[in-house]
Coordinates of C-alpha atoms and ligand atoms in Angstrom, one line a residue:
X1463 CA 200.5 52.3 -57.1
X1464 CA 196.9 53.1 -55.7
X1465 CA 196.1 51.9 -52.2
X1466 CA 192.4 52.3 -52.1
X1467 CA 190.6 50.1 -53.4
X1468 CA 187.9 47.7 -54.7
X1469 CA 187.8 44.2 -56.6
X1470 CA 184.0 43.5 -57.9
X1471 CA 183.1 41.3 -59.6
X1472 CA 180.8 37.6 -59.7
X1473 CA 181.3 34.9 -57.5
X1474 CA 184.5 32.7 -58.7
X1475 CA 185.9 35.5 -60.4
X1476 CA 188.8 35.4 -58.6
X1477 CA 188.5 38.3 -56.2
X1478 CA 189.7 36.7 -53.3
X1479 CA 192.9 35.0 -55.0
X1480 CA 193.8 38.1 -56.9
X1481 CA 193.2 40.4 -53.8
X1482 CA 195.2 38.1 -51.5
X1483 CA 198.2 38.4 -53.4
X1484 CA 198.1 42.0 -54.1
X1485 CA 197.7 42.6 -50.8
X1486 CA 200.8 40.4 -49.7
X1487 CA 202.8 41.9 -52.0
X1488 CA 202.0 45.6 -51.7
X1489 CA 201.1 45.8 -47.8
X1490 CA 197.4 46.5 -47.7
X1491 CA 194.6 45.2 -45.6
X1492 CA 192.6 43.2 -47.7
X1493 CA 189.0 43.3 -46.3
X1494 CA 186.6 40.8 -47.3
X1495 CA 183.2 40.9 -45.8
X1496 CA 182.8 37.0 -46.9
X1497 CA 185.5 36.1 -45.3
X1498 CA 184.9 38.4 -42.2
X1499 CA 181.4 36.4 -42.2
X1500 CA 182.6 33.0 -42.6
X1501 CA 185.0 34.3 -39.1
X1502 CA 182.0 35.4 -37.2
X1503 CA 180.3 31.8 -38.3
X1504 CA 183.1 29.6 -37.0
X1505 CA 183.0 31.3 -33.8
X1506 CA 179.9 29.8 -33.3
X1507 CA 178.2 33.2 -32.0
X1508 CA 174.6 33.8 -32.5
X1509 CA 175.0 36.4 -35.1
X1510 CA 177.3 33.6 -37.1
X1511 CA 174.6 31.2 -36.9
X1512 CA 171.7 33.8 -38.5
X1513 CA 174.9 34.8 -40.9
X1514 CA 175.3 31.2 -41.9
X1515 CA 171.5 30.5 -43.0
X1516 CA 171.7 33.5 -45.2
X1517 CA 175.0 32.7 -46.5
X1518 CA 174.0 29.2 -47.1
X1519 CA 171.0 29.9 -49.5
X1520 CA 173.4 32.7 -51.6
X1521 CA 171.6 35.8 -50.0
X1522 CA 172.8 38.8 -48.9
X1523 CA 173.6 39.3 -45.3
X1524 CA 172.2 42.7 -43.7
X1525 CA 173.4 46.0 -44.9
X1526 CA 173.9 47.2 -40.9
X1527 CA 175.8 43.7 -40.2
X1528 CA 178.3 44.4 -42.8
X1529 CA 178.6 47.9 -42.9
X1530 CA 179.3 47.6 -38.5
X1531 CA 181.9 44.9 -39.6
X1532 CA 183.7 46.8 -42.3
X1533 CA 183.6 50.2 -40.5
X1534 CA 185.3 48.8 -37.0
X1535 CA 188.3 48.1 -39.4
X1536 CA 188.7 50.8 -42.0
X1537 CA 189.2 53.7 -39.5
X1538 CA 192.4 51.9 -38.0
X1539 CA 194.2 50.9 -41.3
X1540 CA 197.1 53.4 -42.3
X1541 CA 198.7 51.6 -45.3
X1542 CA 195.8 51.4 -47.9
X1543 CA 193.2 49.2 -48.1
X1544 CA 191.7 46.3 -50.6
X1545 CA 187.7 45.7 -50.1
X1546 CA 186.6 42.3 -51.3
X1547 CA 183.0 41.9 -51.9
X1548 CA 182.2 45.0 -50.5
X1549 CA 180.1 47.0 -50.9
X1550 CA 177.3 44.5 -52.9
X1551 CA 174.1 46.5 -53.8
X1552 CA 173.7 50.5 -54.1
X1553 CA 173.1 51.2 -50.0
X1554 CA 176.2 49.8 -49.3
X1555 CA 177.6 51.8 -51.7
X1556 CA 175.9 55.0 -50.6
X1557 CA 177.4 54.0 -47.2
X1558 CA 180.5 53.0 -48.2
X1559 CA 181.1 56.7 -49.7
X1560 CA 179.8 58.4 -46.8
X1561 CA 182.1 56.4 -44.4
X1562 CA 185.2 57.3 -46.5
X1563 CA 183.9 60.8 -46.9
X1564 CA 184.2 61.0 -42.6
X1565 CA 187.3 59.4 -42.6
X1566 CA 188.7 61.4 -46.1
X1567 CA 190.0 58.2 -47.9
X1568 CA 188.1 58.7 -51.2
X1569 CA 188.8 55.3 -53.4
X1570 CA 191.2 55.4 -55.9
X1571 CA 190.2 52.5 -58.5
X1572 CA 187.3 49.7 -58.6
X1573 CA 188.7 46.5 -60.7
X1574 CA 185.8 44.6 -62.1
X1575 CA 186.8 40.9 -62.2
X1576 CA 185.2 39.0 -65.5
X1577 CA 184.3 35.8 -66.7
X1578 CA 181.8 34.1 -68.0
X1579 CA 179.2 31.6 -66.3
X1580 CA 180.4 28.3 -67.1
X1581 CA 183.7 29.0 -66.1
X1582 CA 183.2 30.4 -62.8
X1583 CA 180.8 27.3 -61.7
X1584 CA 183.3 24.5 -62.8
X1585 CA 185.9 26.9 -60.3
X1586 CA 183.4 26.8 -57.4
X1587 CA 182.3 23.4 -57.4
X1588 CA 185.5 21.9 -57.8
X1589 CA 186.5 24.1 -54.7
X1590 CA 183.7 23.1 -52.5
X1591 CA 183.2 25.8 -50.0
X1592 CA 179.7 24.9 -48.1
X1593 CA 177.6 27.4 -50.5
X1594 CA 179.6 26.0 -53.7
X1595 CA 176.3 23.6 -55.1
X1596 CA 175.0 24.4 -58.4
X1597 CA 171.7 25.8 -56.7
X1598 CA 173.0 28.0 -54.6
X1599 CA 175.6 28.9 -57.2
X1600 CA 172.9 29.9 -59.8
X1601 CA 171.3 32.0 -56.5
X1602 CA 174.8 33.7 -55.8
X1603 CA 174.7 34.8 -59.8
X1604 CA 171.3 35.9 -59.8
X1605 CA 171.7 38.2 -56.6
X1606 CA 175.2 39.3 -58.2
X1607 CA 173.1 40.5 -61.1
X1608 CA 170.5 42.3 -59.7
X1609 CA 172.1 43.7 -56.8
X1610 CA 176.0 44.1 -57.4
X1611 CA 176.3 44.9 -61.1
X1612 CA 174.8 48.3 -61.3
X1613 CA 178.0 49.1 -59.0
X1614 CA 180.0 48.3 -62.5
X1615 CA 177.9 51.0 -64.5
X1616 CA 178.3 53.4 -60.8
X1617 CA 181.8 53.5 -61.1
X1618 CA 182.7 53.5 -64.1
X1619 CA 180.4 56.7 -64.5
X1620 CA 182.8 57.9 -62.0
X1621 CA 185.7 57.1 -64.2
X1622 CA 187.5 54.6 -61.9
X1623 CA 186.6 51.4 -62.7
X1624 CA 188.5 49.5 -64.7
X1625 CA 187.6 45.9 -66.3
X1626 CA 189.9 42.5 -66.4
X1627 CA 189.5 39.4 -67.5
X1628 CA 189.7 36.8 -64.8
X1629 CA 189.6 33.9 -67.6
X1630 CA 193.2 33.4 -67.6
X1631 CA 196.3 32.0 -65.3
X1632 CA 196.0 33.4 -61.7
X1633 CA 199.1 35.2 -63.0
X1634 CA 198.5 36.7 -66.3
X1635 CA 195.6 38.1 -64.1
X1636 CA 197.5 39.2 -61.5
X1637 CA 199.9 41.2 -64.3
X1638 CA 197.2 42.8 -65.6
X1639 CA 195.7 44.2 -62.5
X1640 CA 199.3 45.2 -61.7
X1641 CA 199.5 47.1 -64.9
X1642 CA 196.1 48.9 -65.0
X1643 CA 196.7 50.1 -60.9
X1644 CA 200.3 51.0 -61.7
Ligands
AP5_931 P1 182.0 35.9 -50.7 O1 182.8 35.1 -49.8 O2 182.3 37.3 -51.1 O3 181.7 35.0 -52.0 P2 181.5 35.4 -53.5 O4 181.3 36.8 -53.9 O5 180.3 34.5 -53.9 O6 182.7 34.9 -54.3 P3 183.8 33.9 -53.9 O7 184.6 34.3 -52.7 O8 183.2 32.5 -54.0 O9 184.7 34.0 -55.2 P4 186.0 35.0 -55.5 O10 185.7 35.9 -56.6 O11 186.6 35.5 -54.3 O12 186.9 33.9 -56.2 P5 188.1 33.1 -55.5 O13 189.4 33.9 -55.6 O14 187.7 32.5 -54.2 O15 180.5 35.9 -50.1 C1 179.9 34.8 -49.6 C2 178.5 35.1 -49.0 O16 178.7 36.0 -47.8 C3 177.6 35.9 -49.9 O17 176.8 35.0 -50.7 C4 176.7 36.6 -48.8 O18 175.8 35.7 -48.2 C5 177.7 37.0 -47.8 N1 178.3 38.3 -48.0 C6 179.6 38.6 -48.3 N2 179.8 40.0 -48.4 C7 178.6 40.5 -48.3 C8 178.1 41.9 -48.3 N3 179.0 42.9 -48.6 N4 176.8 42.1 -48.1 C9 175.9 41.1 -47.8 N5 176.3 39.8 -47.8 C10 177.6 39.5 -48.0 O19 188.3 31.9 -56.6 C11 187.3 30.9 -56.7 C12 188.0 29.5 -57.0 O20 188.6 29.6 -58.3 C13 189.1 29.2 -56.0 O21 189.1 27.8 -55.8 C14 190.4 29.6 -56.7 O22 191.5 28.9 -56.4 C15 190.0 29.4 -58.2 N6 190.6 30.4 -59.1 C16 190.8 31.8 -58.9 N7 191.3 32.4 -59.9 C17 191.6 31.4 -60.8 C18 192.2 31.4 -62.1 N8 192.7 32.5 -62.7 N9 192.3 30.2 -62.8 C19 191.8 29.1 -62.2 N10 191.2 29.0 -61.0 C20 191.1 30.2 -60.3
MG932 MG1 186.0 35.6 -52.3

């Protein structure tokens, strides 16, 4: 099984749900930077607060903010590791490479989560996380398409991206991601 690895993919794909359980069951660190985020914002520090204005309108966050959160973890796992919504535009990427390129953990596989637009919105709003509203929704698309999607055309030029469809059961998903990184 590969242990180094990516889930991409827009938001309400399932990236989160799918990485959790991989992660649980094979004994990797499953890094996501939203999640990191939403951390720093409950702790009420000034950087959550600026965090939490961008978050709340569906931007991105810094590059440097992210990239300083993600690095401080990757160097100390030993396992493998799962990154969840990182990296999101083409510096992160470019950064993401050089960091595992110092630390020599190339990735092993990119999973791109997908599903079409109607679906994923009826998921987020009936989950109701404070930047699940239908504007900030269609913002959160928009940004995935500009920013994140040439990733999916990145990778796969590199020959390790593989695509699943995240319209199904949590666990016919979570079979076929089983199957592709097996
Ligand atoms: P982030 O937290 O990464 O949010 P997102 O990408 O918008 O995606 P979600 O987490 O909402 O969806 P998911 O694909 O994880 O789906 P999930 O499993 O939760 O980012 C939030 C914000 O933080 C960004 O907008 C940005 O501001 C900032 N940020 C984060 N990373 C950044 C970065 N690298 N650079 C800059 N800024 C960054 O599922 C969604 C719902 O659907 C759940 O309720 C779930 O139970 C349900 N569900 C899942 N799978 C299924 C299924 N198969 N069938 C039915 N329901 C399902
Ligand atoms: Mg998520």
């Amino acid at each position: 099984m590969k242990k180094k690895l990516l889930f991409i993919g827009p938001p309400g794909a399932g990236k989160g749900t799918q990485a959790s359980l991989f992660c649980a069951k094979y004994g990797l660190d499953h890094l996501s930077t939203g999640d990191l985020l939403r951390d720093e914002v409950n702790s009420g520090s000034d950087l959550g607060l600026k965090a939490s204005e961008v978050m709340n309108k569906g931007e991105l966050v810094s590059d440097e903010l992210v990239l300083s959160i993600v690095e401080g973890r990757l160097v100390n796992i030993k396992k493998g590791w799962l990154l969840d919504g990182f990296p999101r535009n083409v510096n992160q990427a470019n950064s993401l490479k050089k960091l595992l390129e110092k630390i020599n953990q190339p990735l092993e596989a990119v999973i791109s989560i997908k599903i079409a637009d109607d679906y994923l919105i009826k998921r987020l709003l009936a989950r109701g996380r404070e930047d699940d509203n239908e504007e900030v929704i269609a913002n959160r698309l928009k940004i995935y398409r500009e920013k994140t999607s040439p990733l999916v055309d990145l990778y796969t030029k590199q020959g390790i991206l593989m695509e699943i469809d995240g319209n199904a059961d949590i666990d016919v998903v979570f079979s076929c991601i089983e199957k592709g990184l097996g």
